[in-house]
Each structure stands twice: as C-alpha cells, then as structure tokens.
C-alpha cells in the first residue's frame, strides 16, 4: 500500500527511466532536478502527467471518448494517489493573430464589461482639421430634463427651444414656412431671436438674409418661462413639445445675471452637435474586436492592414520606368504582354523616353504612374489601384500570395491600430480618461496603478467595484509570475515560450482549483532574482490551497 497523501509510482520505465520507484508528497512543492538526460521530463511529463491525462479520458463517457485519440498507458508497474493533472509547459502563445495577453487572461472580458457598465460615450466626430469633437454623449428622458430645468433657482428665466436646423447651409425658407404653419411664433437664428411673422413678411427665397454658403443654426422658441415652484406641469408640457418638434432634442437658453447660456438636452444617446454620432445602450460586445458590433470595419478588428509598398513594387528604381514595375513583369507570358501594352500607352501619354530610370521621373508623373490620374490624353488607372483590384478579384490563392509579397503590414489608418470602431473607441471612464484600447496599451504594472487611482463617482464606483475586483486580481496574478512588463494588448503569438507558460500559470492561480497536480518545466527560465521569489510565492500559494506542484528544473539553485 502507498503511504497516505502521496503519489506513489512503482517501476517507471518510460524512455530512459530504469524501474524508478518514487513517492511524491501531495500538497507540496516538489522539484525534480538532475543533469540533462537523467529522465526528469520522462518522469514528470511522460509518466505523471501522461497518466493523469489518460485517467481523465477514462472518466469521460464512451460517447466523448470516441472523438479523442486513445492514450497509451505510460510504461510502469503502478501509480497510486494521482489527482487530476494539469501541465503548464513552455509552448509559444499560439497562432491566432487576434489573441492578446488581455484576451487569454480574461482581463479583456472584464474590461469590456467595465466600459459597457461604467463608460461614458464621447462624440467621435472628426472635423476638417482632424480634431475629434469629444463631447460627452448622454441621454435623458423628458422627466429628467424637466427635473433638471426645475432645479434652477426660483425666478430664473429661460427660453425653451426645439433645434430645427443644425449647422446647415442654405436660406431655409421652406423650413420657416413649415414652422409658421405649426403655429411657431418666434425663432432663434444663429443666436438671435426673431419674430417669425415679421421675417416671412419679407419676400423672396431668403427672408432672413442668411449668407448662403455659411452654416446656420435655427431653433423654434416654444416657451419663455421663469422658474416657479408649483408650476412644474407647464414646464413639463413645454419640454415635451420641444422634444417632439426637435426630434428628441431640446435647448434651454438660461439667464444668469444678464447673460444667457445654452443648455442642450437630448433623449437619445447622441452628440448635441453631431446627431449622426448616436449610440444604442452600451454593451460589452461593442468592445470586442472579434465581433462585427465592435470591430473596426476597415481592418475587421485586426488593427493592421496589408498595403502595397512602392519600394517592393519597384525594387530597383535605377531601371527604366517602363520595366521597373516588378509585379507586372512576373505574371507568365500572357499577362506580361498585356501589362507591356498598358505600359506602352503610359509611355506614349507622358512622352518620356521609356529608358528613363524610374527614380528620375518627375514627381508628378511618378505619382500618376503609381496612383492613377489623367496624363497626356489618357486616364491612367495607376499601378497600385490595378494591383489592388487584381488582388481583390482573383480566385487564385497563388496569385494572392504572390501579390502579398509586394505588401507590407501597416497599422490600420481608420482605427490607428486600436482595432475597434470609432463609436467604441469614444467610450471613456470619465471625460479625460483613456479609452479601452489605450488601457490595453498599458503595461500590467501601469494598469495596476491606473485602476488603483480610478474613481468614477459614487454611482460609478458602486457599479464598477465587482468588475474592478476581478480585473485587479488578474493583473495581480500576472505581476506575481513576473510578467508586469507585458502590455495587455501584446499579441499572444509574439510571446516567448516562458512568457506563455507563466500566463497559463497566472490563469491557473486565478481559477482557484484545488486538489490538482500541476506539472511545470523550468518556470524560472529568463526570470530576474526578484521575480523568482514572486514566482516561488505563487507556486507556494497553489500548494497552500491544496494542490500538488511538480517542477522540473535543470539548474540546482
Ligand atoms: Zn432653402
Ligand atoms: Zn460631436
Ligand atoms: Zn482598423
């Protein structure tokens, strides 16, 4: 009989093991060490772990087992007291280009939840100077709007208006006539209140004398009130009327010591200036780059694009330009003749000697050659647009692959490599805070500091607390295995075997499983002394909660 609370191996003969008898104490940290070739891995992985896997498979139903390969029983006499085993090996981080440190550790799932529950959407409208609007996008119902207005001090005067024209060019006579037909008496045009009847008495298409090519704002003034307690009903009626005419929007112009300030309100989640920037309620899937609800539509959530690189398309610019386009000269005889004919047309059109080196083409001609445009008497499609449509239209993987040889992977211009659609990237935990992609760009150490300081107001903190607890715990596990330097958005397929192993270890610590046997190979490889101590603490934690940890180490220290 095996001693209690041990894993008892008798007569292990796998690979180079020579009839080894061994008792491994359970719920302890056990290190197997020795020179290479002494059978450390044969014992830990090919015997202990392999048998654990086999037993696990045997515990499955016959139905489930038919889909799995039969596992061979390791060469040994007997093994007793073996709990379920989990191997944490040094394998690289897989090949899925979408997988990141944050997604494999579930941190991303909690961040998505956090941003959906506690995030504030901000307007993602970009103006002609490339500036992002950034105004918070909030929604309120008629009762909340009425309450907000009623809360102004007694006697405050205000105009209640329905926005009708927002930043639109034109004279807008038809709109004004329609408003008059609906009984509107006063309008505010670009900030000045007019009597609508007076304005329309002027004939012609342009009763307000609006500059035709400038943007205009027009609101219908539906009520002038001064706040009195006990007159909430009238206020509520006017708010409703404004929201009806203003398509869910209302502007209250409020007086304070002689100055009037606009307070915009909206029923829908939309920017007050850019109503096209509107959102449904925030949902976690909006922050998933693997979902069409979240992914940047241009790069489909990869964050990178393959684009033709001129230096690859023209590898030798000292060659005559007619011969310089490499992908047009390596197509097989038929296509080569076709492209040569096209090139002759271009040479005739630009009138330059076909032997002129590509590098000596005038910049304008070179630009048209590559990107298309009018030249001489022809309209030239451009080398790169032609290559693009060839790549998009071909059914042949071989052609696609060959053409991809002339491309380089660059960050997606639409999302700047942040992988999500603009609406999702506009959601922040407070106005000046980073968005979810900017949080993911932090290292684990930076993220710990960020979340420690994060405050979201009383209500926000209450909502976020249970989610933040999970995020912080996982960040802590990652730190405890010495991975604090990794950024959350680091692609899994760029991790070293040791890093991937420690992430799996951190995930196991987070799972809180008890009564398992973990088998690890050289988990300390590449770690600094300080991180070594931490890793040891982590392994001790696993044994403290009732697991057995078997570590294979080549070094004896
Ligand atoms: Zn008009
Ligand atoms: Zn906006
Ligand atoms: Zn993109």
Coordinates of C-alpha atoms and ligand atoms in Angstrom, one line a residue:
X1 CA 0.0 0.0 0.0
X2 CA 1.1 3.5 -0.8
X3 CA 1.7 5.9 2.1
X4 CA -1.3 8.2 2.6
X5 CA -1.3 11.5 0.8
X6 CA 1.4 10.7 -1.7
X7 CA 1.6 9.9 -5.4
X8 CA 3.2 6.5 -5.4
X9 CA 5.0 5.5 -8.6
X10 CA 6.3 2.0 -8.9
X11 CA 8.6 0.6 -11.7
X12 CA 8.6 3.6 -14.0
X13 CA 10.3 2.6 -17.2
X14 CA 9.3 5.4 -19.7
X15 CA 12.2 6.3 -22.1
X16 CA 15.4 6.2 -20.1
X17 CA 13.9 5.6 -16.7
X18 CA 15.2 2.4 -15.1
X19 CA 12.5 0.9 -12.9
X20 CA 12.1 4.0 -10.7
X21 CA 10.1 3.8 -7.5
X22 CA 9.1 7.2 -6.1
X23 CA 6.7 8.7 -3.6
X24 CA 5.8 12.3 -4.3
X25 CA 4.2 14.1 -1.3
X26 CA 0.9 15.7 -2.2
X27 CA 0.1 19.4 -1.5
X28 CA 3.8 20.2 -1.6
X29 CA 6.1 21.9 -4.0
X30 CA 8.4 19.2 -5.4
X31 CA 11.3 19.9 -7.6
X32 CA 12.7 17.2 -9.9
X33 CA 16.3 18.1 -10.9
X34 CA 19.3 16.4 -12.4
X35 CA 21.6 16.6 -15.4
X36 CA 20.1 16.6 -18.8
X37 CA 19.3 13.0 -20.0
X38 CA 18.6 11.9 -16.4
X39 CA 14.9 11.4 -17.2
X40 CA 13.4 14.4 -15.4
X41 CA 10.9 15.1 -18.1
X42 CA 10.2 11.4 -18.7
X43 CA 9.2 11.2 -15.1
X44 CA 7.2 14.4 -14.7
X45 CA 5.5 14.7 -18.1
X46 CA 5.7 11.3 -19.8
X47 CA 4.7 9.4 -16.7
X48 CA 2.9 11.6 -14.1
X49 CA 1.1 14.0 -16.5
X50 CA 0.5 11.4 -19.2
X51 CA -1.1 9.0 -16.7
X52 CA -3.2 11.9 -15.3
X53 CA -4.5 12.7 -18.8
X54 CA -5.2 9.1 -19.5
X55 CA -7.2 8.7 -16.3
X56 CA -9.1 11.9 -17.1
X57 CA -10.0 10.5 -20.5
X58 CA -11.2 7.2 -19.0
X59 CA -13.5 9.2 -16.7
X60 CA -15.3 10.6 -19.8
X61 CA -18.3 9.0 -21.3
X62 CA -17.8 6.5 -24.1
X63 CA -19.5 8.9 -26.4
X64 CA -17.0 11.7 -25.6
X65 CA -14.1 9.3 -25.8
X66 CA -14.8 8.3 -29.4
X67 CA -13.7 11.8 -30.5
X68 CA -10.4 11.6 -28.7
X69 CA -7.3 9.7 -29.6
X70 CA -6.6 6.7 -27.4
X71 CA -3.8 7.5 -25.0
X72 CA -1.1 4.9 -24.4
X73 CA -0.6 3.8 -20.8
X74 CA 2.9 5.0 -19.7
X75 CA 5.4 2.2 -19.2
X76 CA 5.3 1.5 -15.4
X77 CA 4.1 -1.0 -12.9
X78 CA 1.7 1.1 -11.0
X79 CA 0.8 4.6 -9.9
X80 CA -1.5 5.5 -7.0
X81 CA -2.9 8.6 -5.4
X82 CA -2.7 10.6 -8.6
X83 CA -5.0 13.7 -8.6
X84 CA -6.2 15.3 -11.8
X85 CA -3.1 16.7 -13.5
X86 CA -2.5 19.9 -15.4
X87 CA 0.7 20.6 -17.4
X88 CA 1.9 24.1 -17.8
X89 CA 4.6 23.8 -20.4
X90 CA 6.7 26.2 -22.3
X91 CA 4.8 26.4 -25.6
X92 CA 4.6 29.6 -27.6
X93 CA 1.4 31.6 -27.4
X94 CA -0.5 30.0 -30.3
X95 CA -1.0 31.3 -33.8
X96 CA -4.3 33.2 -33.6
X97 CA -3.3 36.7 -34.7
X98 CA -6.3 38.1 -32.7
X99 CA -5.3 36.7 -29.4
X100 CA -3.7 39.1 -26.9
X101 CA -2.4 38.9 -23.3
X102 CA -5.7 40.6 -22.2
X103 CA -8.0 38.1 -24.1
X104 CA -6.2 35.0 -22.9
X105 CA -6.3 36.1 -19.3
X106 CA -10.0 37.1 -19.4
X107 CA -8.9 40.6 -18.4
X108 CA -10.4 41.8 -21.7
X109 CA -13.8 40.3 -20.9
X110 CA -13.9 42.3 -17.6
X111 CA -12.6 45.5 -19.3
X112 CA -15.4 45.2 -21.9
X113 CA -17.9 44.8 -19.1
X114 CA -16.4 47.7 -17.2
X115 CA -16.6 50.0 -20.2
X116 CA -20.1 48.9 -21.0
X117 CA -21.4 49.5 -17.5
X118 CA -19.4 52.5 -16.3
X119 CA -18.2 54.1 -19.5
X120 CA -19.3 57.5 -20.9
X121 CA -19.6 57.6 -24.6
X122 CA -18.0 60.7 -26.2
X123 CA -18.6 62.1 -29.7
X124 CA -16.2 60.6 -32.3
X125 CA -17.0 63.2 -35.0
X126 CA -13.7 64.4 -36.7
X127 CA -13.8 67.9 -38.2
X128 CA -11.9 69.1 -41.3
X129 CA -8.8 69.9 -39.1
X130 CA -8.7 66.3 -37.8
X131 CA -9.9 67.4 -34.3
X132 CA -12.1 64.9 -32.5
X133 CA -15.3 66.5 -31.0
X134 CA -15.1 64.5 -27.8
X135 CA -18.3 66.0 -26.2
X136 CA -19.9 63.5 -23.8
X137 CA -22.8 61.7 -25.3
X138 CA -25.6 61.4 -22.8
X139 CA -29.3 60.7 -23.0
X140 CA -32.1 61.8 -20.7
X141 CA -35.9 61.3 -20.7
X142 CA -38.5 64.1 -20.6
X143 CA -39.0 63.8 -16.8
X144 CA -35.2 64.0 -16.1
X145 CA -34.9 67.1 -18.4
X146 CA -37.9 68.7 -16.7
X147 CA -36.4 68.0 -13.3
X148 CA -33.0 69.5 -14.3
X149 CA -34.7 72.7 -15.5
X150 CA -37.0 72.9 -12.5
X151 CA -33.9 72.7 -10.3
X152 CA -32.7 76.2 -11.4
X153 CA -33.2 78.8 -8.7
X154 CA -36.6 80.3 -8.3
X155 CA -37.2 83.2 -10.8
X156 CA -34.6 82.0 -13.3
X157 CA -35.7 83.0 -16.8
X158 CA -35.2 80.6 -19.7
X159 CA -36.2 80.1 -23.4
X160 CA -37.2 76.5 -24.3
X161 CA -36.4 75.8 -27.9
X162 CA -36.5 72.9 -30.3
X163 CA -33.5 72.7 -32.6
X164 CA -34.7 72.6 -36.2
X165 CA -31.6 73.4 -38.4
X166 CA -28.2 72.5 -37.2
X167 CA -25.1 73.7 -38.9
X168 CA -26.6 73.6 -42.4
X169 CA -26.1 75.8 -45.4
X170 CA -29.0 77.4 -47.2
X171 CA -31.8 80.0 -46.9
X172 CA -34.2 77.6 -45.4
X173 CA -37.4 79.5 -46.4
X174 CA -39.4 76.2 -46.7
X175 CA -38.5 75.2 -43.1
X176 CA -39.6 78.6 -41.8
X177 CA -42.9 78.4 -43.6
X178 CA -43.5 75.0 -42.2
X179 CA -42.8 76.2 -38.7
X180 CA -45.2 79.1 -39.1
X181 CA -47.8 76.6 -40.3
X182 CA -47.3 74.7 -37.0
X183 CA -48.0 77.8 -35.0
X184 CA -44.4 78.8 -34.1
X185 CA -44.2 82.5 -33.4
X186 CA -40.6 83.1 -32.5
X187 CA -37.4 81.6 -33.8
X188 CA -33.7 81.9 -32.9
X189 CA -31.4 82.2 -35.8
X190 CA -27.6 81.9 -35.1
X191 CA -28.2 83.0 -31.6
X192 CA -30.6 86.0 -32.2
X193 CA -34.4 85.7 -31.6
X194 CA -36.7 86.9 -34.4
X195 CA -40.4 87.2 -34.9
X196 CA -41.2 84.6 -37.5
X197 CA -44.2 86.5 -39.0
X198 CA -42.0 89.6 -39.4
X199 CA -39.3 87.6 -41.1
X200 CA -41.6 85.9 -43.5
X201 CA -43.3 89.2 -44.5
X202 CA -40.1 89.8 -46.4
X203 CA -40.5 88.3 -49.8
X204 CA -38.0 86.2 -51.8
X205 CA -36.2 83.0 -51.1
X206 CA -34.1 84.4 -48.3
X207 CA -36.3 86.1 -45.7
X208 CA -33.6 86.1 -43.0
X209 CA -30.8 87.4 -45.3
X210 CA -28.7 84.3 -44.4
X211 CA -25.3 84.0 -46.0
X212 CA -25.8 81.2 -48.5
X213 CA -22.6 79.3 -48.0
X214 CA -22.3 79.6 -44.2
X215 CA -23.6 77.2 -41.7
X216 CA -26.8 78.2 -39.9
X217 CA -28.5 77.1 -36.7
X218 CA -32.2 77.7 -36.3
X219 CA -34.3 76.9 -33.2
X220 CA -38.1 77.2 -32.7
X221 CA -38.7 79.1 -29.5
X222 CA -41.7 77.3 -27.9
X223 CA -41.9 78.9 -24.5
X224 CA -40.5 81.6 -22.3
X225 CA -40.7 80.7 -18.6
X226 CA -39.4 81.8 -15.3
X227 CA -39.0 79.0 -12.8
X228 CA -41.6 79.0 -10.0
X229 CA -42.2 76.1 -7.7
X230 CA -45.7 74.7 -8.2
X231 CA -45.5 75.4 -12.0
X232 CA -43.8 72.2 -12.9
X233 CA -46.6 71.0 -15.1
X234 CA -46.4 73.9 -17.6
X235 CA -42.6 73.3 -17.8
X236 CA -43.2 69.6 -18.4
X237 CA -45.6 70.3 -21.3
X238 CA -43.2 72.7 -22.9
X239 CA -40.3 70.2 -22.6
X240 CA -42.5 67.5 -24.3
X241 CA -43.4 69.9 -27.1
X242 CA -39.7 70.8 -27.7
X243 CA -38.7 67.2 -27.8
X244 CA -41.4 66.4 -30.3
X245 CA -40.5 69.2 -32.6
X246 CA -36.8 68.9 -32.0
X247 CA -36.7 65.1 -32.8
X248 CA -35.7 64.3 -29.2
X249 CA -33.5 67.3 -28.6
X250 CA -34.1 70.5 -26.6
X251 CA -32.1 73.6 -25.9
X252 CA -32.8 75.7 -22.9
X253 CA -31.2 79.1 -23.0
X254 CA -30.9 80.1 -19.3
X255 CA -30.3 83.6 -17.9
X256 CA -27.9 84.2 -15.1
X257 CA -27.2 87.8 -14.1
X258 CA -27.9 89.2 -17.6
X259 CA -26.0 86.5 -19.6
X260 CA -27.8 83.7 -21.5
X261 CA -26.2 80.3 -21.7
X262 CA -27.4 77.3 -23.8
X263 CA -28.1 74.0 -22.0
X264 CA -28.6 71.3 -24.6
X265 CA -30.5 68.1 -23.7
X266 CA -31.2 65.0 -25.8
X267 CA -33.4 62.0 -25.3
X268 CA -31.2 59.8 -27.5
X269 CA -27.6 58.9 -26.9
X270 CA -26.3 61.4 -29.4
X271 CA -23.9 64.3 -29.6
X272 CA -25.7 67.6 -29.3
X273 CA -23.7 69.0 -32.3
X274 CA -23.4 65.8 -34.3
X275 CA -26.7 63.9 -34.0
X276 CA -25.3 61.4 -36.5
X277 CA -22.9 60.3 -33.7
X278 CA -25.6 58.4 -31.8
X279 CA -25.4 55.1 -30.0
X280 CA -27.7 52.5 -28.6
X281 CA -27.1 51.5 -25.0
X282 CA -23.5 50.4 -24.3
X283 CA -23.0 46.6 -24.5
X284 CA -19.8 44.5 -23.8
X285 CA -19.8 43.2 -27.4
X286 CA -19.2 46.8 -28.6
X287 CA -15.7 46.4 -27.2
X288 CA -15.0 43.0 -28.9
X289 CA -12.7 43.3 -31.9
X290 CA -13.8 39.7 -32.8
X291 CA -17.5 40.9 -33.2
X292 CA -18.9 42.9 -36.0
X293 CA -20.6 45.0 -33.3
X294 CA -17.2 46.2 -32.1
X295 CA -14.6 45.6 -34.8
X296 CA -13.2 48.4 -36.9
X297 CA -14.9 47.9 -40.2
X298 CA -11.8 48.7 -42.3
X299 CA -9.3 46.2 -40.8
X300 CA -12.1 43.9 -39.4
X301 CA -10.6 44.1 -35.9
X302 CA -7.0 43.1 -36.8
X303 CA -5.6 46.6 -36.3
X304 CA -3.3 46.1 -39.2
X305 CA -3.7 46.3 -43.0
X306 CA -1.7 44.8 -45.8
X307 CA -0.8 47.6 -48.2
X308 CA 1.3 47.8 -51.3
X309 CA 4.7 49.2 -50.7
X310 CA 6.2 51.2 -53.5
X311 CA 9.7 50.1 -52.6
X312 CA 8.7 46.5 -53.0
X313 CA 6.7 47.2 -56.2
X314 CA 9.8 49.0 -57.7
X315 CA 12.7 47.1 -56.1
X316 CA 15.3 48.8 -58.5
X317 CA 14.5 52.4 -59.3
X318 CA 17.5 52.7 -61.5
X319 CA 15.8 50.6 -64.1
X320 CA 13.9 52.4 -67.0
X321 CA 10.4 53.1 -65.7
X322 CA 8.7 51.1 -68.4
X323 CA 10.4 48.0 -67.0
X324 CA 10.5 48.9 -63.3
X325 CA 7.1 47.6 -62.1
X326 CA 8.2 44.1 -60.9
X327 CA 4.7 42.6 -60.3
X328 CA 3.8 43.5 -63.9
X329 CA 6.8 41.6 -65.2
X330 CA 6.4 38.3 -63.4
X331 CA 3.0 37.0 -64.5
X332 CA 3.6 34.5 -67.2
X333 CA 3.9 35.4 -70.8
X334 CA 0.2 36.3 -71.5
X335 CA -0.2 38.8 -68.6
X336 CA 3.3 40.2 -69.2
X337 CA 2.3 41.1 -72.8
X338 CA -0.9 42.6 -71.5
X339 CA 0.9 44.8 -69.0
X340 CA 3.6 45.7 -71.5
X341 CA 0.9 47.0 -73.8
X342 CA -0.6 49.1 -70.9
X343 CA 2.8 50.4 -70.1
X344 CA 3.4 51.4 -73.8
X345 CA 0.2 53.5 -73.6
X346 CA 1.6 55.3 -70.5
X347 CA 4.9 55.9 -72.2
X348 CA 3.2 57.5 -75.2
X349 CA 0.9 59.6 -73.0
X350 CA 3.7 61.0 -70.8
X351 CA 6.0 61.4 -73.7
X352 CA 9.1 60.4 -71.8
X353 CA 11.8 58.0 -73.0
X354 CA 10.9 54.6 -71.8
X355 CA 14.6 54.0 -70.7
X356 CA 14.5 57.0 -68.3
X357 CA 15.2 55.5 -64.8
X358 CA 12.2 55.3 -62.6
X359 CA 14.0 57.3 -59.9
X360 CA 14.4 60.2 -62.4
X361 CA 10.7 60.5 -63.3
X362 CA 9.2 63.9 -62.4
X363 CA 7.4 63.6 -59.1
X364 CA 4.0 64.3 -60.7
X365 CA 4.5 61.7 -63.4
X366 CA 5.6 59.1 -60.9
X367 CA 2.6 59.9 -58.7
X368 CA 0.2 59.4 -61.6
X369 CA 2.0 56.2 -62.7
X370 CA 1.6 54.7 -59.3
X371 CA -1.7 56.1 -58.1
X372 CA -3.6 56.9 -61.3
X373 CA -4.9 60.2 -62.9
X374 CA -5.0 62.0 -66.2
X375 CA -1.9 62.2 -68.2
X376 CA -1.5 63.3 -71.8
X377 CA -4.7 62.3 -73.5
X378 CA -5.4 59.2 -71.4
X379 CA -6.9 58.5 -68.0
X380 CA -4.4 56.1 -66.3
X381 CA -5.7 53.6 -63.7
X382 CA -2.5 53.6 -61.7
X383 CA -0.2 50.7 -60.8
X384 CA -1.3 50.3 -57.2
X385 CA -5.1 50.6 -57.8
X386 CA -4.7 48.0 -60.5
X387 CA -2.7 45.7 -58.2
X388 CA -5.4 46.2 -55.6
X389 CA -8.3 45.2 -57.8
X390 CA -6.2 42.2 -59.2
X391 CA -5.7 41.0 -55.6
X392 CA -9.4 41.5 -54.7
X393 CA -10.8 39.9 -57.8
X394 CA -8.5 36.9 -58.3
X395 CA -9.8 33.5 -57.2
X396 CA -6.3 32.1 -57.1
X397 CA -4.6 31.8 -53.7
X398 CA -1.2 31.6 -55.5
X399 CA -1.8 35.0 -57.2
X400 CA -3.0 36.5 -53.9
X401 CA 0.1 35.2 -52.1
X402 CA 2.4 36.4 -54.9
X403 CA 0.9 39.9 -54.7
X404 CA 1.1 40.0 -50.9
X405 CA 4.8 39.7 -51.4
X406 CA 4.6 43.3 -52.5
X407 CA 2.7 44.4 -49.5
X408 CA 3.7 45.4 -46.0
X409 CA 1.6 45.3 -42.9
X410 CA 0.9 48.8 -41.5
X411 CA -1.3 50.0 -38.7
X412 CA -4.9 50.4 -39.9
X413 CA -5.4 54.1 -40.8
X414 CA -9.1 54.0 -39.8
X415 CA -8.6 52.9 -36.2
X416 CA -5.0 53.7 -35.8
X417 CA -4.3 50.1 -34.8
X418 CA -6.8 50.3 -32.0
X419 CA -9.0 47.6 -33.7
X420 CA -12.4 48.9 -32.6
X421 CA -14.9 51.0 -34.4
X422 CA -14.9 54.8 -33.7
X423 CA -18.1 54.7 -31.5
X424 CA -16.5 52.1 -29.2
X425 CA -13.2 54.0 -29.1
X426 CA -15.1 57.1 -28.0
X427 CA -16.2 55.4 -24.8
X428 CA -14.2 56.6 -21.7
X429 CA -14.3 56.1 -18.0
X430 CA -14.7 59.9 -17.5
X431 CA -14.1 62.7 -19.9
X432 CA -10.2 62.9 -19.9
X433 CA -9.7 59.2 -19.3
X434 CA -8.2 56.7 -21.8
X435 CA -10.4 54.5 -23.9
X436 CA -10.4 50.8 -23.7
X437 CA -7.6 50.4 -26.4
X438 CA -5.5 53.0 -24.5
X439 CA -5.9 51.0 -21.3
X440 CA -4.9 47.9 -23.2
X441 CA -1.7 49.6 -24.4
X442 CA -0.6 50.0 -20.8
X443 CA 1.8 47.5 -19.2
X444 CA 0.4 45.4 -16.4
X445 CA 2.3 47.5 -13.9
X446 CA 0.8 50.7 -15.4
X447 CA -2.7 49.2 -15.5
X448 CA -2.4 48.3 -11.8
X449 CA -1.5 51.9 -10.9
X450 CA -4.3 53.3 -13.2
X451 CA -7.0 51.1 -11.7
X452 CA -5.9 51.8 -8.2
X453 CA -6.4 55.6 -8.7
X454 CA -9.6 55.3 -10.8
X455 CA -12.6 57.0 -9.3
X456 CA -16.0 57.1 -11.1
X457 CA -18.2 59.0 -8.7
X458 CA -20.4 57.4 -6.1
X459 CA -22.8 55.6 -8.5
X460 CA -20.0 54.6 -10.9
X461 CA -17.8 53.2 -8.2
X462 CA -20.6 51.1 -6.9
X463 CA -21.3 49.7 -10.4
X464 CA -17.6 49.2 -11.2
X465 CA -16.5 47.7 -7.8
X466 CA -17.2 44.0 -8.5
X467 CA -15.8 44.2 -12.0
X468 CA -12.6 46.0 -10.9
X469 CA -12.1 43.4 -8.2
X470 CA -11.8 40.7 -11.0
X471 CA -9.6 42.9 -13.2
X472 CA -7.2 43.8 -10.3
X473 CA -7.0 40.2 -9.2
X474 CA -5.9 39.0 -12.6
X475 CA -3.4 41.9 -13.0
X476 CA -2.1 40.8 -9.6
X477 CA -1.6 37.2 -10.7
X478 CA 0.2 38.4 -13.8
X479 CA 2.6 40.5 -11.7
X480 CA 3.1 37.6 -9.3
X481 CA 4.5 35.5 -12.1
X482 CA 6.9 38.3 -13.2
X483 CA 5.0 39.5 -16.2
X484 CA 4.3 43.1 -15.1
X485 CA 6.2 44.5 -18.0
X486 CA 3.9 43.0 -20.7
X487 CA 1.3 45.3 -22.3
X488 CA -2.2 44.0 -22.2
X489 CA -2.6 44.3 -26.0
X490 CA 0.6 42.3 -26.6
X491 CA -0.1 39.7 -29.3
X492 CA 0.0 36.2 -27.9
X493 CA 1.8 34.8 -30.9
X494 CA 4.8 37.1 -30.1
X495 CA 5.3 35.8 -26.6
X496 CA 8.3 33.6 -25.7
X497 CA 7.6 30.0 -24.5
X498 CA 8.4 31.0 -20.9
X499 CA 6.1 34.1 -21.0
X500 CA 3.2 32.0 -22.4
X501 CA 3.8 29.4 -19.7
X502 CA 3.7 32.0 -16.9
X503 CA 0.5 33.4 -18.3
X504 CA -1.0 30.0 -18.2
X505 CA 0.2 29.7 -14.6
X506 CA -1.3 33.0 -13.7
X507 CA -4.6 31.9 -15.2
X508 CA -4.5 28.7 -13.1
X509 CA -3.9 30.7 -10.0
X510 CA -6.9 32.7 -10.9
X511 CA -9.1 29.7 -11.5
X512 CA -8.7 28.7 -7.8
X513 CA -8.8 25.0 -8.5
X514 CA -7.9 22.8 -5.6
X515 CA -6.7 19.2 -5.3
X516 CA -4.9 19.2 -8.7
X517 CA -1.4 18.2 -9.6
X518 CA 0.4 20.9 -11.7
X519 CA 3.5 19.9 -13.7
X520 CA 5.7 22.7 -14.9
X521 CA 9.0 22.7 -16.8
X522 CA 11.6 25.3 -15.9
X523 CA 9.2 28.1 -14.9
X524 CA 12.0 30.3 -13.7
X525 CA 13.8 30.4 -17.1
X526 CA 14.7 34.0 -18.0
X527 CA 13.4 35.5 -14.7
X528 CA 15.3 38.0 -12.6
X529 CA 16.0 37.1 -9.0
X530 CA 13.2 39.4 -7.6
X531 CA 10.7 37.8 -9.9
X532 CA 12.0 34.4 -9.0
X533 CA 10.9 35.0 -5.4
X534 CA 7.5 36.1 -6.5
X535 CA 7.1 33.0 -8.7
X536 CA 8.0 30.8 -5.8
X537 CA 5.4 32.5 -3.6
X538 CA 2.8 31.9 -6.4
X539 CA 3.7 28.2 -6.5
X540 CA 3.6 28.0 -2.7
X541 CA 0.1 29.6 -2.9
X542 CA -1.0 26.8 -5.2
X543 CA 0.1 24.2 -2.6
X544 CA -1.3 26.2 0.3
X545 CA -4.8 25.9 -1.2
X546 CA -4.3 22.1 -1.6
X547 CA -2.6 21.5 -4.9
X548 CA 0.5 19.5 -5.7
X549 CA 3.1 21.2 -7.8
X550 CA 5.8 19.3 -9.6
X551 CA 8.5 21.4 -11.1
X552 CA 11.3 20.2 -13.5
X553 CA 14.4 22.3 -13.1
X554 CA 17.7 21.9 -14.9
X555 CA 19.6 24.3 -12.5
X556 CA 20.0 23.1 -9.0
X557 CA 19.7 26.5 -7.3
Ligands
LIG1 ZN1 -33.7 76.6 -48.7
LIG2 ZN1 -19.9 66.0 -31.5
LIG3 ZN1 -8.9 49.4 -38.2

